[in-house]
XYZ file of C-alpha atoms in Angstrom:
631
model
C -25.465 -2.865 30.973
C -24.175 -1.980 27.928
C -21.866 0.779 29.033
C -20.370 -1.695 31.766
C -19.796 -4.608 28.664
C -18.176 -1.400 26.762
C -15.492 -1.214 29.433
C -15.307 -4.538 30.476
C -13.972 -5.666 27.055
C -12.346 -2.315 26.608
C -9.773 -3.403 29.637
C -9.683 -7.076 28.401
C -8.270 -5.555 24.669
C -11.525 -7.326 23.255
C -13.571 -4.036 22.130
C -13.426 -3.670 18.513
C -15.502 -0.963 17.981
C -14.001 1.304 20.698
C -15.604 4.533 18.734
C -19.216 3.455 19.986
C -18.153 4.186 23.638
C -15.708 6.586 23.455
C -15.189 9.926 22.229
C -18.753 11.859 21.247
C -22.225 10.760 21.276
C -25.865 11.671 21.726
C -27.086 11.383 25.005
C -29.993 8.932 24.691
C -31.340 9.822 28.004
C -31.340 13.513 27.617
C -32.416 14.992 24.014
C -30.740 17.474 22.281
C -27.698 16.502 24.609
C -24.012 14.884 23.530
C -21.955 12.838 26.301
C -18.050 12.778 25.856
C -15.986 10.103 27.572
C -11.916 9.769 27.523
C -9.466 7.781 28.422
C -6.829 8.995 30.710
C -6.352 7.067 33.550
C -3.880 8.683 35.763
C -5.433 12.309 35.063
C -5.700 14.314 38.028
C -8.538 16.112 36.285
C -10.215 16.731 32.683
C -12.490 19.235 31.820
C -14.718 19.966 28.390
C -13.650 23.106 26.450
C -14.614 24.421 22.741
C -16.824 27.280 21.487
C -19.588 26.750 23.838
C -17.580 26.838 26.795
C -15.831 30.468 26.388
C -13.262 27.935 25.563
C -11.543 28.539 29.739
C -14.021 31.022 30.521
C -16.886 27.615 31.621
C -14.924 24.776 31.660
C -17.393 21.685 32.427
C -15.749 19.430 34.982
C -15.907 15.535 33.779
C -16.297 12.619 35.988
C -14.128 9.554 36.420
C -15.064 6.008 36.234
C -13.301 2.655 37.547
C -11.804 2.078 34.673
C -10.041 5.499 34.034
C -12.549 7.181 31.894
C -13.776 10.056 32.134
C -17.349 11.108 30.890
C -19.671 14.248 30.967
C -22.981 15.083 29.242
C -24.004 18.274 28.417
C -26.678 20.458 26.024
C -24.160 23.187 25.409
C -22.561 21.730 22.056
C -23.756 22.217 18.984
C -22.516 20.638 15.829
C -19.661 22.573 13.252
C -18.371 23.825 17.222
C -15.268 22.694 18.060
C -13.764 20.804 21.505
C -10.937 19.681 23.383
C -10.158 18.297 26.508
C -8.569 19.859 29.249
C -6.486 17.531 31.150
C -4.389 18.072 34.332
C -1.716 15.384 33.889
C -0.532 13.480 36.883
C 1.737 15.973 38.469
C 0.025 18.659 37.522
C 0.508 20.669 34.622
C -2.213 21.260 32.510
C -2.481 20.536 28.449
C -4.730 20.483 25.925
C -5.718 17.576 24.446
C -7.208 16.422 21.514
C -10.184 13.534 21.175
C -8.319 10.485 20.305
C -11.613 9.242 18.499
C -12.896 12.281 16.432
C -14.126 11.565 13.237
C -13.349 14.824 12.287
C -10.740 17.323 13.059
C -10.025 21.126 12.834
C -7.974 22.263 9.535
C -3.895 22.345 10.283
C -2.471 23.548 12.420
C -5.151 23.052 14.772
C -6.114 19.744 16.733
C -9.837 20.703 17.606
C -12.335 17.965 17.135
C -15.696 18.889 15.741
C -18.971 18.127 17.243
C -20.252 16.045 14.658
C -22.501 12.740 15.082
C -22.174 10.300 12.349
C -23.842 9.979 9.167
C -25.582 6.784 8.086
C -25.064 5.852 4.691
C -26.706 3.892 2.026
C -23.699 2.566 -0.042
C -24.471 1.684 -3.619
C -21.528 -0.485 -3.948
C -22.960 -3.985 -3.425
C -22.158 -5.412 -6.910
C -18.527 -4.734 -6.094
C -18.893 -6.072 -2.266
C -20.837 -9.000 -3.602
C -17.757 -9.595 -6.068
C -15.027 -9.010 -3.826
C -16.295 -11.663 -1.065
C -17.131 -14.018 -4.178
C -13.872 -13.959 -5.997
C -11.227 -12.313 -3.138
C -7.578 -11.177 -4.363
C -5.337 -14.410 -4.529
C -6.269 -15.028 -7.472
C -7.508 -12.176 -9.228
C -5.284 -9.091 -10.916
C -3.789 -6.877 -8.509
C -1.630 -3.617 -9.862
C -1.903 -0.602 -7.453
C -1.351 2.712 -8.537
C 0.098 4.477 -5.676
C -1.043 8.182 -4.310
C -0.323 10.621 -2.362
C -3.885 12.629 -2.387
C -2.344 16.042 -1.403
C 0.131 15.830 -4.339
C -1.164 13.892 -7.096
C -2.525 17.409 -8.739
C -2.905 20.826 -7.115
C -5.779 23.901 -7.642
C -4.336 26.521 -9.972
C -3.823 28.500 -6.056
C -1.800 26.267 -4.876
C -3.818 23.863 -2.254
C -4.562 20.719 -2.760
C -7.622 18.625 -4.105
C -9.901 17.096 -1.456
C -11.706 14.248 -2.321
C -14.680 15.525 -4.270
C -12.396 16.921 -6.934
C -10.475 13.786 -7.093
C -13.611 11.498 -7.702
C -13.694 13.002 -10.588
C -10.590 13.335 -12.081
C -8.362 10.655 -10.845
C -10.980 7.613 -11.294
C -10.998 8.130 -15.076
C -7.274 8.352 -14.784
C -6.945 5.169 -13.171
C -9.696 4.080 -15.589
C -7.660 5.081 -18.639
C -4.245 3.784 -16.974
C -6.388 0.093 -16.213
C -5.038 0.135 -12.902
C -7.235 -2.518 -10.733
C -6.457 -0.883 -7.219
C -5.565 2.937 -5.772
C -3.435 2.737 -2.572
C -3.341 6.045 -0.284
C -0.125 7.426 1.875
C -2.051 7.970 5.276
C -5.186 9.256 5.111
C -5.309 9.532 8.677
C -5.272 13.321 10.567
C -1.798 14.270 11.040
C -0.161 17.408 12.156
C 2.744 18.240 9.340
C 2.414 17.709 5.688
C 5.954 16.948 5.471
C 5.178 13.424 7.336
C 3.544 12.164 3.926
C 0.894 11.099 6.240
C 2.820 8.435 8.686
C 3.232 10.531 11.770
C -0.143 10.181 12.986
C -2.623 11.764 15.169
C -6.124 11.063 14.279
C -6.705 7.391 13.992
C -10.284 7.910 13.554
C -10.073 10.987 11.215
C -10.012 11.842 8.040
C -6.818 14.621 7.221
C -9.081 18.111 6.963
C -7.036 18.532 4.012
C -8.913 15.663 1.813
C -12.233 16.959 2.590
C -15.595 15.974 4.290
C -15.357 11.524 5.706
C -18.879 11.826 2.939
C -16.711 13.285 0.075
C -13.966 9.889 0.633
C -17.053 7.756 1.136
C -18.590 8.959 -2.537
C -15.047 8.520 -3.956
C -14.609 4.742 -2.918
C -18.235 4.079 -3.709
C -17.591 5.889 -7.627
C -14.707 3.878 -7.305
C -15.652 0.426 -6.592
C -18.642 1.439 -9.523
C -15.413 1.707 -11.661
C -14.500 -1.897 -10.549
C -11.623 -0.239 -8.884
C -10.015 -1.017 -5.387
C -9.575 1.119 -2.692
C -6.805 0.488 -0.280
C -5.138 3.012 2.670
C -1.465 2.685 4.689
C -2.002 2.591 8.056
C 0.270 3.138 11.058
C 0.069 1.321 14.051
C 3.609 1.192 15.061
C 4.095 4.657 16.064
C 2.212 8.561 16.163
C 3.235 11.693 16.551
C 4.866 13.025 19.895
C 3.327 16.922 19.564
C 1.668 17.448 23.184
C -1.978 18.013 22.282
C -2.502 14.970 20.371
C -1.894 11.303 22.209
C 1.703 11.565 23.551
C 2.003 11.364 27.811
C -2.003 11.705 27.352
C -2.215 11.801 31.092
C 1.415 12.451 32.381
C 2.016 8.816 31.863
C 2.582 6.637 29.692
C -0.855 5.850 28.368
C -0.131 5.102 24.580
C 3.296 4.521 24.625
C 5.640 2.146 25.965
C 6.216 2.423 30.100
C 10.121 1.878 29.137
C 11.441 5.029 27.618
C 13.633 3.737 25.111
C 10.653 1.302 23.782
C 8.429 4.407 23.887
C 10.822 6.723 21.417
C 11.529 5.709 17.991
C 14.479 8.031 17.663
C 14.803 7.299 13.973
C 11.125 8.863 13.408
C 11.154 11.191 15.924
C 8.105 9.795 16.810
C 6.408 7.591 19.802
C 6.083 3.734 19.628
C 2.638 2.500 20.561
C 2.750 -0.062 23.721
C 1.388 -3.403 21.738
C 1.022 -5.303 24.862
C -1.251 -2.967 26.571
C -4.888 -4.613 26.662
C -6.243 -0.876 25.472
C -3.914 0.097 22.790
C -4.864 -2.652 21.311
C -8.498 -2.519 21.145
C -7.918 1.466 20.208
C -5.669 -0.007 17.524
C -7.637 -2.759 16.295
C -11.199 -0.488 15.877
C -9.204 1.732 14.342
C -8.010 -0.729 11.391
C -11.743 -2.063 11.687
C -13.494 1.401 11.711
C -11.671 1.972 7.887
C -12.636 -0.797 6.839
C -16.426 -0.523 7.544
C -16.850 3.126 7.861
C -15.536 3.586 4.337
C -15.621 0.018 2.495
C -12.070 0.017 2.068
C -11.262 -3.046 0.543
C -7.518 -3.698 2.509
C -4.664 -2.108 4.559
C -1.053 -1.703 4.071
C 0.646 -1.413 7.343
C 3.153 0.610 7.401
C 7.263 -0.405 8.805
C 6.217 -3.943 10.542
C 9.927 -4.545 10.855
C 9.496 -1.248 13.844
C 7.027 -3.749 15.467
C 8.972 -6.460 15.437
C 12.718 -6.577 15.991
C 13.573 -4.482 19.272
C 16.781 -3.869 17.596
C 15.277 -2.132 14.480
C 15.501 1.690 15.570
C 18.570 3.414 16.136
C 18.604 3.787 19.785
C 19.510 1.564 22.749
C 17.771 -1.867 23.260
C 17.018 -4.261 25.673
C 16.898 -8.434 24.457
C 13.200 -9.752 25.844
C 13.270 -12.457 28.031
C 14.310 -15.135 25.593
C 17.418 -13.399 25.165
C 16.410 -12.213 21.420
C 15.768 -9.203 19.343
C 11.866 -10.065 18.538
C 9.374 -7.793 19.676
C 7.218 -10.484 21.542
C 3.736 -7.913 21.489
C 4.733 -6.634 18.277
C 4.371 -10.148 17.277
C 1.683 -11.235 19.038
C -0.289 -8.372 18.160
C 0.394 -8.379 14.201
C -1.250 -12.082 14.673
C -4.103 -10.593 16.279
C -4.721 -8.008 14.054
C -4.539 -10.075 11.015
C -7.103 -12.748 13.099
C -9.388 -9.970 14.214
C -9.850 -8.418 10.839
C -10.351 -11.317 8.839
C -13.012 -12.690 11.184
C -14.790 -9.771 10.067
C -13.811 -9.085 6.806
C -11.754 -12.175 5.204
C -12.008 -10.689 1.672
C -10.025 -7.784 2.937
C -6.337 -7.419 1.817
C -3.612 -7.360 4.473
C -0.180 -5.723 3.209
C 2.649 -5.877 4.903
C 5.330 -2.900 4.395
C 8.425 -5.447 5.794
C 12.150 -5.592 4.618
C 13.433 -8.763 6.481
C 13.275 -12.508 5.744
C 13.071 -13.370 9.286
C 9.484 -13.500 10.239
C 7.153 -15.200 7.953
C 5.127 -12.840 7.133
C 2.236 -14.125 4.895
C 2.158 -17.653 6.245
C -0.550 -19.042 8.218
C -0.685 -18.519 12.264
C 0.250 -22.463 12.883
C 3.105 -22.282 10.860
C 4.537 -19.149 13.177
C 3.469 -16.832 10.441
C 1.697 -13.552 11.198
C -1.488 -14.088 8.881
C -1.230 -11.416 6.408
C -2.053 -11.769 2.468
C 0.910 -9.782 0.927
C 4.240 -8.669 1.685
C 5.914 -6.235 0.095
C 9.279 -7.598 -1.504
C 11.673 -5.214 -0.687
C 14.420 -7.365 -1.706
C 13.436 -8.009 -4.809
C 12.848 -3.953 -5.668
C 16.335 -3.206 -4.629
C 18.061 -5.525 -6.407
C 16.098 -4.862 -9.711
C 16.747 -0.994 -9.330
C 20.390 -1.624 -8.746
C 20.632 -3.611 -11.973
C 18.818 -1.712 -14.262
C 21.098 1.603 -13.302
C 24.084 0.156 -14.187
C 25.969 0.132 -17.048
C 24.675 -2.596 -19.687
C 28.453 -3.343 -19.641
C 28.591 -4.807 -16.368
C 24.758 -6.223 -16.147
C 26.321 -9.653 -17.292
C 28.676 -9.493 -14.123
C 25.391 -8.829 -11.500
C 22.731 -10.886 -13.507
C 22.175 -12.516 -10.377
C 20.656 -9.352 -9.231
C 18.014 -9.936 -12.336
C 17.573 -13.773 -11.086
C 17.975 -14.403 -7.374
C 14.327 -13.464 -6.650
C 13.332 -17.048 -8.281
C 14.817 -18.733 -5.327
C 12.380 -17.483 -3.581
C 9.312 -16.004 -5.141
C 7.164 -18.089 -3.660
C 8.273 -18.075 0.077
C 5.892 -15.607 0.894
C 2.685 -13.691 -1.330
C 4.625 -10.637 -2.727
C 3.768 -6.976 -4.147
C 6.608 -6.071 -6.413
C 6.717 -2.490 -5.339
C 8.467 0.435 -6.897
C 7.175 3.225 -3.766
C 7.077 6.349 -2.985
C 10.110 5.405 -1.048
C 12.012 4.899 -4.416
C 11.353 8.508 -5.378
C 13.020 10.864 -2.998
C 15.777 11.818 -0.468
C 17.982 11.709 -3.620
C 17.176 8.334 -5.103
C 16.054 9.649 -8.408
C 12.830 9.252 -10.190
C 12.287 5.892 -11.791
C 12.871 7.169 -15.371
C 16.029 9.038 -14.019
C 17.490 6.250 -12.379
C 17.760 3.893 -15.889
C 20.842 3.855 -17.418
C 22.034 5.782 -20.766
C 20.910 8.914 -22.955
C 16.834 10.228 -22.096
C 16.214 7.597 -25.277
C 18.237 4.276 -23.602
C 16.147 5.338 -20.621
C 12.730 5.572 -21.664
C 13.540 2.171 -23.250
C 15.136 0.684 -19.962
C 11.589 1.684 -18.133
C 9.468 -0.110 -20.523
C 12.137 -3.073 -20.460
C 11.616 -2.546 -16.578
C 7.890 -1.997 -16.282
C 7.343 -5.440 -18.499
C 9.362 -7.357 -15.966
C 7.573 -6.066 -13.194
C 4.156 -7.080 -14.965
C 5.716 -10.421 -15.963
C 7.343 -11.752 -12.971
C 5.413 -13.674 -10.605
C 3.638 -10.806 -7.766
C 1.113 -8.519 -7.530
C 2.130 -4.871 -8.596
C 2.664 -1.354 -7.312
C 3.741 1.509 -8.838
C 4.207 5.609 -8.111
C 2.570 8.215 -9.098
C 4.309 10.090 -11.622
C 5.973 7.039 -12.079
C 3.945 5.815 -15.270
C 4.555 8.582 -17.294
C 8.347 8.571 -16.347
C 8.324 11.848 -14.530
C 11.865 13.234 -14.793
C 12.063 15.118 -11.140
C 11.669 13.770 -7.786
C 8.413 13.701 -6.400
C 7.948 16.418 -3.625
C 5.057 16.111 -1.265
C 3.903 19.858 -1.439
C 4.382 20.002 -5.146
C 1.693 18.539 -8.062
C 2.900 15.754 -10.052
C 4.764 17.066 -13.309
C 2.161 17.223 -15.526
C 3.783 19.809 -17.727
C 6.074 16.567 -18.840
C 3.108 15.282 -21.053
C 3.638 18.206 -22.999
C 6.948 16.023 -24.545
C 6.098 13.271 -27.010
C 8.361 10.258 -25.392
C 6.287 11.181 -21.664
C 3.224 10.267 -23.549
C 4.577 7.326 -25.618
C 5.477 6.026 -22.294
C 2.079 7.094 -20.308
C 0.687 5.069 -23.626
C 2.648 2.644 -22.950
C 1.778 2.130 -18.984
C -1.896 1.726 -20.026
C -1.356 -0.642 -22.456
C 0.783 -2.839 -20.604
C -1.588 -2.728 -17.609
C -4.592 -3.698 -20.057
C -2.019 -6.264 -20.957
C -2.123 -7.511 -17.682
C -5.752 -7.637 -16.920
C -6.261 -9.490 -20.258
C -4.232 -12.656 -19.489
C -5.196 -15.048 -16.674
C -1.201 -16.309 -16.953
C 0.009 -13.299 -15.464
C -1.875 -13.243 -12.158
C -4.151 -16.689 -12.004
C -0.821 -18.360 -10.028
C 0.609 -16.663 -8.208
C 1.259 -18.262 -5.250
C 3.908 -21.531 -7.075
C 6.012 -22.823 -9.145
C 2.801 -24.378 -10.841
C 2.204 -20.623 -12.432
C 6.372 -20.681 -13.580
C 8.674 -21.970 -15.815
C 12.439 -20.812 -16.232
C 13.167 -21.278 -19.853
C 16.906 -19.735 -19.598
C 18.368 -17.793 -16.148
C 21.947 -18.582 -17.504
C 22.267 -16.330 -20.038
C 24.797 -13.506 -18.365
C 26.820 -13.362 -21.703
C 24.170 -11.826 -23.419
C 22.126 -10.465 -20.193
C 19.230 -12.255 -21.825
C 16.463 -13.563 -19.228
C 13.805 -15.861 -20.138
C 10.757 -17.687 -18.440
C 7.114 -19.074 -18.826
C 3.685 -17.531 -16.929
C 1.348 -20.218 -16.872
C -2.640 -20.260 -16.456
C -4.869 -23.001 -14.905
C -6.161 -23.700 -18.170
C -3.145 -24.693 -20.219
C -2.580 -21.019 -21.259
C 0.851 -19.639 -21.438
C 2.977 -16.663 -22.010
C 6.611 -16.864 -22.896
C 8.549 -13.898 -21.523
C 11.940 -12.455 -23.170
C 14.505 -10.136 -21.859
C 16.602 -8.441 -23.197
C 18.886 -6.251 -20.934
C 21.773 -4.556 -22.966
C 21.402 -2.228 -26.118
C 21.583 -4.698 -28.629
C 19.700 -5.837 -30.428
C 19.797 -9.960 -31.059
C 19.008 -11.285 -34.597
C 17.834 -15.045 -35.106
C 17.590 -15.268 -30.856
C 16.559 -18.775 -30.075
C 15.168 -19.957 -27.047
C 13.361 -23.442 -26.174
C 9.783 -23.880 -25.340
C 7.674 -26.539 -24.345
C 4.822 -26.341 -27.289
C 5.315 -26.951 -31.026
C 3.060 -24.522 -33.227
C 2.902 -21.054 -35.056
C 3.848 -18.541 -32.156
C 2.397 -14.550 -32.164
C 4.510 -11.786 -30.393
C 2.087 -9.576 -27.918
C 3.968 -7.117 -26.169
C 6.996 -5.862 -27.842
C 8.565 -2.730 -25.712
C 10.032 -1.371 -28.540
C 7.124 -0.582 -30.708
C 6.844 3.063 -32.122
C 3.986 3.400 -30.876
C 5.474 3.206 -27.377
C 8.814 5.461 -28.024
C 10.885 2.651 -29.565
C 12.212 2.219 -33.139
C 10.116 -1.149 -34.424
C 7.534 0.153 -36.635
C 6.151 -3.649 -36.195
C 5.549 -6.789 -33.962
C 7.722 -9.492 -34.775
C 6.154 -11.667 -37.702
C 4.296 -14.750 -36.745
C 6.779 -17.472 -36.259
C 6.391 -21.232 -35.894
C 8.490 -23.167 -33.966
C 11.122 -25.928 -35.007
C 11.980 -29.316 -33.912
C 15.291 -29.488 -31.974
C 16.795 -29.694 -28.525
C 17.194 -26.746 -26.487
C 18.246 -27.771 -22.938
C 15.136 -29.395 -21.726
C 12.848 -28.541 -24.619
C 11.931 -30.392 -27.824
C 11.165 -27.280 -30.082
C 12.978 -23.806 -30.495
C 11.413 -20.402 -31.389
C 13.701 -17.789 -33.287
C 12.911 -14.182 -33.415
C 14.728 -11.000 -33.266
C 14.899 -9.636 -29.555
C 15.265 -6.256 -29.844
C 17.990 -4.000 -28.422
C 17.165 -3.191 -24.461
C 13.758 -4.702 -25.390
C 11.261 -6.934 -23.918
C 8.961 -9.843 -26.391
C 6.282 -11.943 -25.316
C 4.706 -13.788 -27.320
C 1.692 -16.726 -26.746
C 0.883 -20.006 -28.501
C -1.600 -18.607 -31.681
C -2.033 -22.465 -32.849
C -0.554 -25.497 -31.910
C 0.968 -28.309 -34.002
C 0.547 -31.764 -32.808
C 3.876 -33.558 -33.214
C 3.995 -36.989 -33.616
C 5.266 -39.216 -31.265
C 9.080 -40.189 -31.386
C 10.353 -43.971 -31.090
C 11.934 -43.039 -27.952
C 8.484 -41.862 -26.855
C-alpha cells in the first residue's frame, strides 16, 4: 500500500520526499538485499550495473511498473561498490546513466553512485533549532559571509579542503569575523569545477570533493553550536546536459522541457528543468526539502529566478504563453509552490531569491501575486553602489543619485544587499580594486563602502576574500590570497571587517526594522555639492543611530547636520581610525548638540567628517528641552 501511495502522489507532483521511494534501499522483504527503482518512462529497457555485476559482464534486467519506473532487488551489492543504470533510450541506443537520487557519488570525473544506505543521526543542535523557530530571521541580524568551499583555502598539495578540515578552521574564522550566517556556492554533485557549483547533477548529493554527507552534517551542527547559520544555493532552474547524468534520461524529454528551445538555456549551456511537469516537481521540491532536513540547513538561495520566470530571459528564440506575455506561467506557479511547500514544513527557514528584475514581486505574500519568499537579493541596489564608488570623487556629486535612489524603494521588497561572487570575476575587479584612487584612497573607499552596506536598511552579504580586501580576482581553482595578510593595511582592513560586523550585531537599530520606513529616517539625501549622505537607523525601543557619509577625499571641518534629539552625542564607528588603516588617531570628541533649525530638525550636531570617511554616532545622554511658546 505504501509503494502504490509512493507513486500515486509521485504522478500527482505531491511526493515530497521522493528519496524514500526512489533510488536505493534495503529490501525489507528479503535481508541482506537492496531494491533500486528509476524513473524513465519511455525506456525501452534498464538494467543494474556496478562492481558486482562485472559491470556488462551480468547485467540484472529491471522491471517496469505503470507508472514508468523501473525497480529490481537483488543481494549482489554491497556497500563502498559502485552502480549505474543501464538504459536503452527510446530508439535504441544505449547510455549510462547515473541515479538521479544518490546520496553519494563517485569522485570527478566519474558519475557512479555508491551503495550506501543512510545514516541516522542524533543532532546536538537543538538549542539553535529551538532558537531559530522561536525568534526566525525578520527580525534578527543577518550578514552572510559568502563561500566557495573548494576555494576558500587549499592543502599545501594543491586539493581542496572537504568539510572536516573546514569545521575547524573556517568556524573560528567566521567566529572571529562575527559573521551571523555562511552561505555555500552549490554544494550539490556536479561534473566540472569550473561551474562554481551551478551546473548540476546530483540533487541529492553531496560534491565528492567536500567530503563524507557525515563530515557536512558535523560542520553545520559545530556550526549552529557557534550560533552560526548555515545556508546553501540551490538550482532548480536548470542542470547539466553531459549524457550520463539527467539530460534525455530516457530518449525523451523526461527532465527537460518537451519544446526544444524551452529545454536549452543557450546562455548556460545547460538544460532547463520542465516546471510544469507533475514529477519534476516533486523531484525538485524533495530535493530543496531533503537539504533542509537531511542536514539542518537553516535556508536556500535559489539561484537565477529571473531563468524561471520571463521566457524571454535567455538568449535564444522564444515563444509568448498563451496570454500573449513573456512570464513563465510554471516557472511562476512553481516558485509559489516551492516557497508554500517548504514553509509548511519548515517556516523558520530562509528563502533567498537570486532575482535582478522589479517585475515580479518577489518577497510579497501569495494573495498579493507575490511568490512567497523572505529575501531578495537587490541587485539594483549593488550595481549602482559599485558604479559610484569607482568613480572619480570629482564626478560623485553629478551621479549621487546612484548613492540615493535605493530609498525609493528599500522597502518594496525584503532585501540582501549583496556584494557576490558575481562581483569578483570575468574582469570586474576585486572589491578593493574596484574603489577609486591610490591603494590608500582605496582601502579607505572600502571601509567608507562596507559601513554603508552595514548601515543601510537590508540584510548583508559579502565575498570571500572580500573582507580583507583581496587585491586579485577570485579564481575558483585557486585558495583565497592569504599571503595578502602578510601587508599591514590587509589586516587593518580584515580588523576592520570584524569590528564593523560586531558593530552590527551589537545594535538592535541596524537590523530590528527592517522591513519600513518605521526603522528610517533621511536626515540629508540633497547634499551632491559636498557628496555628503546622511540618515537615521531606528530601534523599537527609541534607540537610534545617526549615519554620516562622506564620499569625496575631504575632509569637512565644523560639518553640521540636524537631528531629532537634543543631548551630548558619542561617535561609534569612525572609518578612519588608525586602528583601521586611516589617519585619526581618535574618535571624534563627545559633542552635544545645539538649538537651531536645520530643515526639519530643532537641534544641530557639528563634528568633523573626515575625508572619504564614514561617522556614526548614538545619543550618550539626552537633554530635555523645554517647551517653546509655539509648542
Amino acid at each position: 500500500m505504501r509503494l502504490e501511495e509512493e507513486m500515486y502522489t509521485f504522478g500527482l507532483g505531491e511526493n515530497f520526499h521522493l528519496q524514500d521511494y526512489l533510488g536505493l534501499h534495503q529490501d525489507e522483504s528479503r535481508e541482506g538485499a537492496f531494491v533500486f527503482r528509476v524513473w524513465a518512462p519511455h525506456a525501452e529497457q534498464v538494467q543494474l550495473i556496478g562492481d558486482f555485476t562485472g559491470w556488462f559482464q551480468n547485467p540484472i534486467d529491471m522491471v517496469r511498473n505503470h507508472i514508468g519506473v523501473w525497480e529490481v532487488s537483488s543481494d549482489l551489492p554491497r556497500e563502498g561498490q559502485i552502480y549505474k543504470y543501464l538504459v536503452k533510450r527510446k530508439g535504441g541506443q544505449v547510455v549510462e546513466k547515473m541515479d538521479p537520487f544518490a546520496s553519494y557519488l563517485e569522485a570527478r570525473p566519474g558519475t557512479g553512485a555508491i551503495v550506501r544506505l543512510k545514516r541516522e543521526r542524533k543532532w546536538k543542535d537543538g538549542p539553535w533549532m529551538g532558537r531559530r523557530k522561536r525568534f526566525g530571521f525578520q527580525k534578527r541580524p543577518v550578514n552572510i559571509y559568502e563561500v566557495h568551499a573548494s576555494s576558500w583555502k587549499l592543502r599545501e598539495d594543491g586539493t581542496p579542503y572537504t568539510f572536516r578540515e573546514l569545521k575547524e578552521e573556517l568556524i573560528p574564522y567566521l567566529e572571529k569575523m562575527h559573521y551571523t550566517h555562511v552561505e555555500f556556492l552549490p554544494l550539490m554533485a556536479h561534473p566540472l569545477g569550473m561551474s562554481w557549483g551551478y551546473q548540476l547533477m546530483g540533487y541529492f548529493a553531496l560534491e565528492h570533493t567536500y567530503g563524507s554527507p557525515e563530515d557536512f552534517q558535523d560542520f553545520v551542527e559545530a556550526c549552529h553550536q557557534h550560533n552560526i547559520g548555515v545556508l546553501v544555493d540551490w538550482v532548480p532552474g536548470h542542470f547539466t546536459q553531459n549524457d550520463d547524468a539527467l539530460a534525455y534520461f530516457d530518449g525523451t524529454p523526461t527532465f527537460e522541457y518537451q519544446d526544444h528551445h524551452r529545454a536549452h538555456n543557450y546562455r548556460w549551456g545547460a538544460l532547463n528543468f520542465d516546471l510544469g511537469k507533475n514529477q519534476v516537481q516533486s523531484f525538485l521540491l524533495s530535493s530543496a526539502l531533503f537539504w533542509l532536513e537531511e542536514y539542518h540547513i537553516d535556508g536556500l538561495r535559489v539561484d537565477a529566478v529571473s531563468n524561471m520566470l520571463y521566457l524571454d530571459y535567455d538568449e535564444g528564440p522564444w515563444t509568448p504563453n498563451q496570454e500573449g506575455g513573456n512570464r513563465n506561467i510554471e516557472g511562476y506557479n512553481f516558485l509559489r509552490r516551492l516557497n508554500g511547500v517548504v514553509k509548511f514544513y519548515h517556516p523558520d527557514v530562509m528563502m533567498i531569491a537570486e532575482e535582478s528584475t522589479a517585475a515580479t514581486p518577489i518577497t510579497r505574500p501569495f494573495e498579493e501575486g507575490g511568490l512567497g519568499f523572505d529575501f531578495k537579493w537587490d541587485m539594483g541596489w549593488m550595481n549602482d553602489i559599485l558604479r559610484f564608488y569607482e568613480e572619480d570623487p570629482i564626478y560623485r556629486q553629478y551621479d549621487f543619485n546612484l548613492v540615493t535612489f535605493s530609498f525609493m524603494y528599500v522597502f518594496n521588497e525584503h532585501f540582501v544587499l549583496p556584494f557576490s561572487h558575481d562581483e569578483v570575476v570575468h574582469g570586474k575587479k576585486s572589491m578593493m580594486h574596484k574603489m577609486w584612487g591610490d591603494r590608500y584612497n582605496q582601502f579607505a573607499g572600502l571601509r567608507n563602502l562596507y559601513a554603508y552596506q552595514i548601515c543601510h536598511p537590508g540584510k548583508k552579504l559579502l565575498f570571500m576574500g572580500s573582507e580583507f580586501g583581496q587585491f586579485l580576482e577570485w579564481k575558483y581553482d585557486y585558495q583565497l590570497e592569504w599571503g595578502n595578510l602578510d601587508d599591514r593595511m590587509n589586516r587593518q582592513m580584515q580588523y576592520f571587517t570584524s569590528r564593523l560586523n560586531a558593530f552590527y550585531k551589537e545594535h538592535k537599530a541596524l537590523w530590528q526594522i527592517d522591513d519600513s520606513y518605521d526603522g528610517l529616517e533621511v536626515i540629508d539625501a540633497d547634499n551632491r555639492a559636498e557628496s555628503v549622505l546622511s540618515f537615521i537607523r531606528k530601534g523599537d525601543k527609541g534607540d537610534f543611530l545617526v549615519c554620516v557619509f562622506n564620499m569625496t577625499p575631504v575632509e569637512r571641518k565644523n560639518f553640521t547636520i540636524g537631528v531629532p534629539v537634543a543631548g551630548l552625542y558619542q561617535e561609534v564607528i569612525n572609518t578612519e581610525l588608525e586602528e583601521f588603516g586611516g589617519v585619526w588617531k581618535e574618535h571624534n570628541p563627545d559633542t552635544m548638540t545645539q538649538e537651531g533649525s536645520w530643515k526639519d530638525y530643532t537641534n544641530t550636531l557639528s563634528f568633523t567628517l573626515p575625508a572619504l570617511g564614514a561617522s556614526v554616532w548614538r545619543v550618550k545622554r539626552r537633554v530635555k528641552q523645554p517647551k517653546t511658546h509655539r509648542e
